Amino acid sequence: MRILLLNPNTMPEMTALVTRVVQPYLPAGAELVPATGRFGAHYIASRSSGVIAAHAALEAFAEHGQDCDGVYLACFGDPGLLALKEMARIPVIGMAEASSRYAAKKAERFAIVTGGERWGPMLHEFVGSIGLGDRLAAVETVAPTGADIARDPNGSIAMLAEACRRVAKRDGAGAVILGGAGLAGLAPRVQPHVDVPVICSAEAGIRMLLAELDRPRPKPQEGDLAFPAPVASVGLSDGLSQLLAQPERG
């Protein structure tokens, strides 16, 4: 089993962090194929950087995904998620998608705590797009970005725990997602300070992908996520241009 761990921001250290966190959950014989975005922002924290990251995700899939059995989109907010699902014949799971669905199973209403102030409206829109908008109690953004938190995890635990307690008390969240690659692996350290379940988005993502790989579903032959019609393109990488011209290669 080969899993493409696709991080569409341009920080290899973030890719390495998520790889370290999810590695223990892999079954024997499974292999991660880490891929970092070739271009774009160091860390996604705005709509514009997110759009660029979606392009980078498609390019990375075109370059690295051909011999893989599944794709883990390891970037909270899941830039390019539906486009990847459309172009891939293998399962594609996003970190935000998976953790939101898991949190909705754990509690009637859940919240997200993440770094970067602009994520609030973007995540409300994303969770609504997967049909869980009425289950999202709050998105609590803390001042440091996820990249800042990754650089100083020890100094971030108290701040993250306080944010989790706040959304539980103020907004009635029965579970809280620590969202973002930069927060990967911190949930077990935050949990002792919070009375409701604290969910690691990185762990939730790999668990959902492995479950999908255990019971694979056929690629839709028609409808929204079926392969699109072939199309010519200009200015793209050779791999992505070829994938658009021959989508069934995905």
CSV table of C-alpha atoms in Angstrom, one decimal:
chain,number,residue,atom,x,y,z
A,1,MET,CA,0.0,0.0,0.0
A,2,ARG,CA,1.4,3.4,-1.0
A,3,ILE,CA,-0.2,6.6,0.3
A,4,LEU,CA,0.6,10.0,-1.3
A,5,LEU,CA,0.8,12.4,1.6
A,6,LEU,CA,0.2,15.6,-0.2
A,7,ASN,CA,1.0,18.9,1.5
A,8,PRO,CA,0.3,21.8,-0.9
A,9,ASN,CA,2.0,24.5,1.0
A,10,THR,CA,5.7,24.9,0.4
A,11,MET,CA,7.2,24.0,3.8
A,12,PRO,CA,8.9,20.6,3.7
A,13,GLU,CA,9.2,20.7,7.5
A,14,MET,CA,5.4,20.7,7.7
A,15,THR,CA,5.2,17.7,5.4
A,16,ALA,CA,7.8,16.0,7.7
A,17,LEU,CA,5.8,16.9,10.8
A,18,VAL,CA,2.5,15.3,9.5
A,19,THR,CA,4.5,12.3,8.2
A,20,ARG,CA,5.9,11.7,11.7
A,21,VAL,CA,2.5,12.0,13.4
A,22,VAL,CA,0.6,9.7,11.0
A,23,GLN,CA,3.3,7.0,10.5
A,24,PRO,CA,2.4,5.1,13.7
A,25,TYR,CA,-1.2,4.6,12.4
A,26,LEU,CA,-0.1,2.8,9.2
A,27,PRO,CA,-0.5,-1.0,8.8
A,28,ALA,CA,2.5,-3.1,8.3
A,29,GLY,CA,3.8,-2.8,4.8
A,30,ALA,CA,2.2,0.6,4.1
A,31,GLU,CA,4.4,3.3,2.7
A,32,LEU,CA,4.0,7.1,2.8
A,33,VAL,CA,5.0,9.0,-0.3
A,34,PRO,CA,5.5,12.6,1.0
A,35,ALA,CA,5.0,15.4,-1.5
A,36,THR,CA,5.3,19.2,-0.8
A,37,GLY,CA,3.9,21.9,-3.1
A,38,ARG,CA,6.4,23.0,-5.7
A,39,PHE,CA,5.1,26.6,-5.7
A,40,GLY,CA,2.9,28.9,-3.6
A,41,ALA,CA,2.8,30.2,-0.1
A,42,HIS,CA,4.9,28.8,2.7
A,43,TYR,CA,1.7,28.3,4.8
A,44,ILE,CA,-1.9,28.7,3.7
A,45,ALA,CA,-3.6,31.4,5.7
A,46,SER,CA,-5.8,33.3,3.2
A,47,ARG,CA,-8.2,32.7,0.3
A,48,SER,CA,-5.5,33.7,-2.3
A,49,SER,CA,-2.9,31.3,-0.9
A,50,GLY,CA,-5.5,28.6,-0.7
A,51,VAL,CA,-6.4,28.9,-4.4
A,52,ILE,CA,-2.8,28.7,-5.3
A,53,ALA,CA,-2.4,25.7,-3.1
A,54,ALA,CA,-5.2,23.9,-4.8
A,55,HIS,CA,-3.3,24.2,-8.1
A,56,ALA,CA,-0.1,23.0,-6.4
A,57,ALA,CA,-2.0,20.0,-5.0
A,58,LEU,CA,-3.2,19.0,-8.5
A,59,GLU,CA,0.3,19.3,-9.9
A,60,ALA,CA,1.8,17.3,-7.1
A,61,PHE,CA,-0.9,14.6,-7.6
A,62,ALA,CA,-0.1,14.5,-11.4
A,63,GLU,CA,3.6,14.1,-10.6
A,64,HIS,CA,3.6,11.7,-7.7
A,65,GLY,CA,0.2,10.0,-7.5
A,66,GLN,CA,0.3,7.5,-10.4
A,67,ASP,CA,1.6,4.5,-8.4
A,68,CYS,CA,-0.3,5.2,-5.2
A,69,ASP,CA,-3.3,3.6,-3.7
A,70,GLY,CA,-4.7,6.6,-1.9
A,71,VAL,CA,-4.2,10.4,-1.4
A,72,TYR,CA,-4.1,12.1,1.9
A,73,LEU,CA,-4.5,15.9,1.4
A,74,ALA,CA,-2.5,16.9,4.5
A,75,CYS,CA,-3.5,20.6,4.7
A,76,PHE,CA,-6.4,21.8,6.9
A,77,GLY,CA,-9.0,23.5,4.7
A,78,ASP,CA,-8.4,20.9,2.1
A,79,PRO,CA,-7.4,23.1,-0.9
A,80,GLY,CA,-8.3,21.3,-4.1
A,81,LEU,CA,-10.1,18.4,-2.4
A,82,LEU,CA,-13.0,18.0,-4.8
A,83,ALA,CA,-10.8,18.6,-7.9
A,84,LEU,CA,-8.5,15.8,-6.6
A,85,LYS,CA,-11.5,13.5,-6.0
A,86,GLU,CA,-12.6,14.3,-9.6
A,87,MET,CA,-9.2,13.5,-11.2
A,88,ALA,CA,-8.3,10.5,-9.1
A,89,ARG,CA,-9.4,6.9,-9.5
A,90,ILE,CA,-8.1,6.2,-6.0
A,91,PRO,CA,-9.5,7.4,-2.6
A,92,VAL,CA,-8.7,11.0,-1.7
A,93,ILE,CA,-9.3,12.2,1.9
A,94,GLY,CA,-8.7,15.7,3.3
A,95,MET,CA,-7.6,16.6,6.8
A,96,ALA,CA,-10.5,19.0,7.4
A,97,GLU,CA,-13.1,16.8,5.8
A,98,ALA,CA,-12.1,13.8,7.9
A,99,SER,CA,-11.8,15.5,11.2
A,100,SER,CA,-15.1,17.3,10.7
A,101,ARG,CA,-16.9,14.1,10.0
A,102,TYR,CA,-15.2,12.4,13.0
A,103,ALA,CA,-16.1,15.3,15.3
A,104,ALA,CA,-19.7,15.1,14.1
A,105,LYS,CA,-19.8,11.5,15.3
A,106,LYS,CA,-18.3,12.4,18.7
A,107,ALA,CA,-20.7,15.3,19.5
A,108,GLU,CA,-23.9,16.9,18.4
A,109,ARG,CA,-22.0,20.2,17.9
A,110,PHE,CA,-18.2,20.6,17.4
A,111,ALA,CA,-15.8,23.5,17.1
A,112,ILE,CA,-12.4,24.1,15.4
A,113,VAL,CA,-9.4,25.7,17.0
A,114,THR,CA,-6.7,26.7,14.5
A,115,GLY,CA,-4.0,29.3,13.9
A,116,GLY,CA,-4.5,32.3,11.6
A,117,GLU,CA,-7.3,34.8,11.9
A,118,ARG,CA,-8.6,34.6,8.3
A,119,TRP,CA,-9.5,30.9,8.7
A,120,GLY,CA,-12.8,31.7,10.4
A,121,PRO,CA,-15.0,32.4,7.5
A,122,MET,CA,-13.1,30.0,5.2
A,123,LEU,CA,-13.7,27.1,7.5
A,124,HIS,CA,-17.4,27.9,8.1
A,125,GLU,CA,-17.8,27.8,4.3
A,126,PHE,CA,-15.9,24.5,4.0
A,127,VAL,CA,-17.8,22.7,6.8
A,128,GLY,CA,-21.0,23.9,5.2
A,129,SER,CA,-19.9,22.6,1.8
A,130,ILE,CA,-19.7,19.0,3.2
A,131,GLY,CA,-23.1,19.3,4.8
A,132,LEU,CA,-22.1,19.8,8.4
A,133,GLY,CA,-22.6,23.6,8.7
A,134,ASP,CA,-25.4,23.2,11.3
A,135,ARG,CA,-23.1,21.1,13.5
A,136,LEU,CA,-20.3,23.6,13.6
A,137,ALA,CA,-20.6,25.5,16.9
A,138,ALA,CA,-17.6,27.8,16.3
A,139,VAL,CA,-14.2,28.4,14.6
A,140,GLU,CA,-11.8,29.9,17.1
A,141,THR,CA,-8.7,31.3,15.6
A,142,VAL,CA,-5.6,32.1,17.6
A,143,ALA,CA,-3.2,34.8,16.7
A,144,PRO,CA,-0.2,32.7,15.7
A,145,THR,CA,-0.4,30.9,12.4
A,146,GLY,CA,-0.1,27.1,12.3
A,147,ALA,CA,3.5,27.5,11.1
A,148,ASP,CA,4.3,29.6,14.2
A,149,ILE,CA,2.7,27.0,16.5
A,150,ALA,CA,4.7,24.3,14.8
A,151,ARG,CA,7.9,26.2,15.6
A,152,ASP,CA,7.0,26.6,19.3
A,153,PRO,CA,4.6,23.7,20.2
A,154,ASN,CA,5.6,23.7,23.9
A,155,GLY,CA,4.8,27.4,24.2
A,156,SER,CA,1.4,26.9,22.5
A,157,ILE,CA,-0.2,24.2,24.6
A,158,ALA,CA,-1.7,26.6,27.3
A,159,MET,CA,-3.1,28.9,24.6
A,160,LEU,CA,-4.6,26.1,22.6
A,161,ALA,CA,-6.1,24.6,25.7
A,162,GLU,CA,-7.7,27.9,26.7
A,163,ALA,CA,-9.2,28.3,23.3
A,164,CYS,CA,-10.7,24.8,23.5
A,165,ARG,CA,-12.2,25.4,26.9
A,166,ARG,CA,-13.6,28.7,25.6
A,167,VAL,CA,-15.5,27.2,22.7
A,168,ALA,CA,-16.8,24.3,24.9
A,169,LYS,CA,-18.1,26.8,27.5
A,170,ARG,CA,-19.2,29.7,25.3
A,171,ASP,CA,-20.4,27.9,22.2
A,172,GLY,CA,-21.5,24.5,23.6
A,173,ALA,CA,-19.0,22.5,21.6
A,174,GLY,CA,-19.0,18.8,22.7
A,175,ALA,CA,-15.8,18.1,20.8
A,176,VAL,CA,-13.0,20.3,19.5
A,177,ILE,CA,-10.7,19.8,16.4
A,178,LEU,CA,-7.2,21.1,16.6
A,179,GLY,CA,-7.0,22.0,12.9
A,180,GLY,CA,-3.9,22.3,10.8
A,181,ALA,CA,-0.7,20.5,9.9
A,182,GLY,CA,1.2,22.8,12.2
A,183,LEU,CA,-0.9,21.5,15.2
A,184,ALA,CA,-0.4,17.8,14.2
A,185,GLY,CA,0.2,15.7,17.2
A,186,LEU,CA,-0.7,18.3,19.9
A,187,ALA,CA,-4.2,17.0,20.7
A,188,PRO,CA,-2.9,14.4,23.3
A,189,ARG,CA,-1.0,17.2,25.1
A,190,VAL,CA,-4.0,19.6,25.1
A,191,GLN,CA,-6.6,16.9,26.1
A,192,PRO,CA,-5.7,16.7,29.8
A,193,HIS,CA,-6.6,20.4,30.1
A,194,VAL,CA,-10.0,20.2,28.4
A,195,ASP,CA,-13.2,18.4,29.5
A,196,VAL,CA,-14.5,17.6,26.0
A,197,PRO,CA,-12.8,15.4,23.4
A,198,VAL,CA,-9.9,17.1,21.5
A,199,ILE,CA,-9.3,15.7,18.0
A,200,CYS,CA,-6.1,15.8,16.1
A,201,SER,CA,-6.9,16.6,12.5
A,202,ALA,CA,-3.8,14.8,11.2
A,203,GLU,CA,-4.8,11.5,13.0
A,204,ALA,CA,-8.4,11.8,11.9
A,205,GLY,CA,-7.4,12.2,8.3
A,206,ILE,CA,-5.1,9.1,8.1
A,207,ARG,CA,-7.7,7.0,9.9
A,208,MET,CA,-10.4,7.9,7.5
A,209,LEU,CA,-8.2,7.2,4.5
A,210,LEU,CA,-7.2,3.8,5.8
A,211,ALA,CA,-10.9,3.0,6.4
A,212,GLU,CA,-11.6,4.0,2.8
A,213,LEU,CA,-8.8,1.8,1.5
A,214,ASP,CA,-10.2,-1.1,3.5
A,215,ARG,CA,-13.5,-0.9,1.6
A,216,PRO,CA,-12.8,0.8,-1.7
A,217,ARG,CA,-15.6,2.2,-3.7
A,218,PRO,CA,-15.7,2.3,-7.5
A,219,LYS,CA,-14.9,5.5,-9.2
A,220,PRO,CA,-18.2,7.2,-10.3
A,221,GLN,CA,-18.9,6.8,-14.0
A,222,GLU,CA,-21.1,9.8,-14.2
A,223,GLY,CA,-22.0,12.8,-12.2
A,224,ASP,CA,-20.0,15.4,-10.2
A,225,LEU,CA,-16.9,13.4,-9.3
A,226,ALA,CA,-16.6,11.3,-12.5
A,227,PHE,CA,-13.6,12.0,-14.7
A,228,PRO,CA,-14.1,15.2,-16.6
A,229,ALA,CA,-13.9,15.4,-20.4
A,230,PRO,CA,-10.4,15.7,-21.8
A,231,VAL,CA,-9.3,19.3,-22.3
A,232,ALA,CA,-6.2,21.0,-23.8
A,233,SER,CA,-4.3,23.5,-21.6
A,234,VAL,CA,-1.6,26.1,-21.7
A,235,GLY,CA,1.2,27.0,-19.3
A,236,LEU,CA,0.8,24.1,-16.9
A,237,SER,CA,3.4,21.5,-15.9
A,238,ASP,CA,3.8,18.6,-18.3
A,239,GLY,CA,2.3,16.2,-15.8
A,240,LEU,CA,-0.8,18.2,-15.1
A,241,SER,CA,-1.3,19.1,-18.7
A,242,GLN,CA,-1.2,15.4,-19.6
A,243,LEU,CA,-3.6,14.6,-16.8
A,244,LEU,CA,-6.2,17.1,-18.0
A,245,ALA,CA,-5.8,15.7,-21.5
A,246,GLN,CA,-6.2,12.1,-20.3
A,247,PRO,CA,-8.1,12.3,-17.0
A,248,GLU,CA,-8.5,8.5,-16.9
A,249,ARG,CA,-4.8,8.3,-16.1
A,250,GLY,CA,-5.6,9.5,-12.6
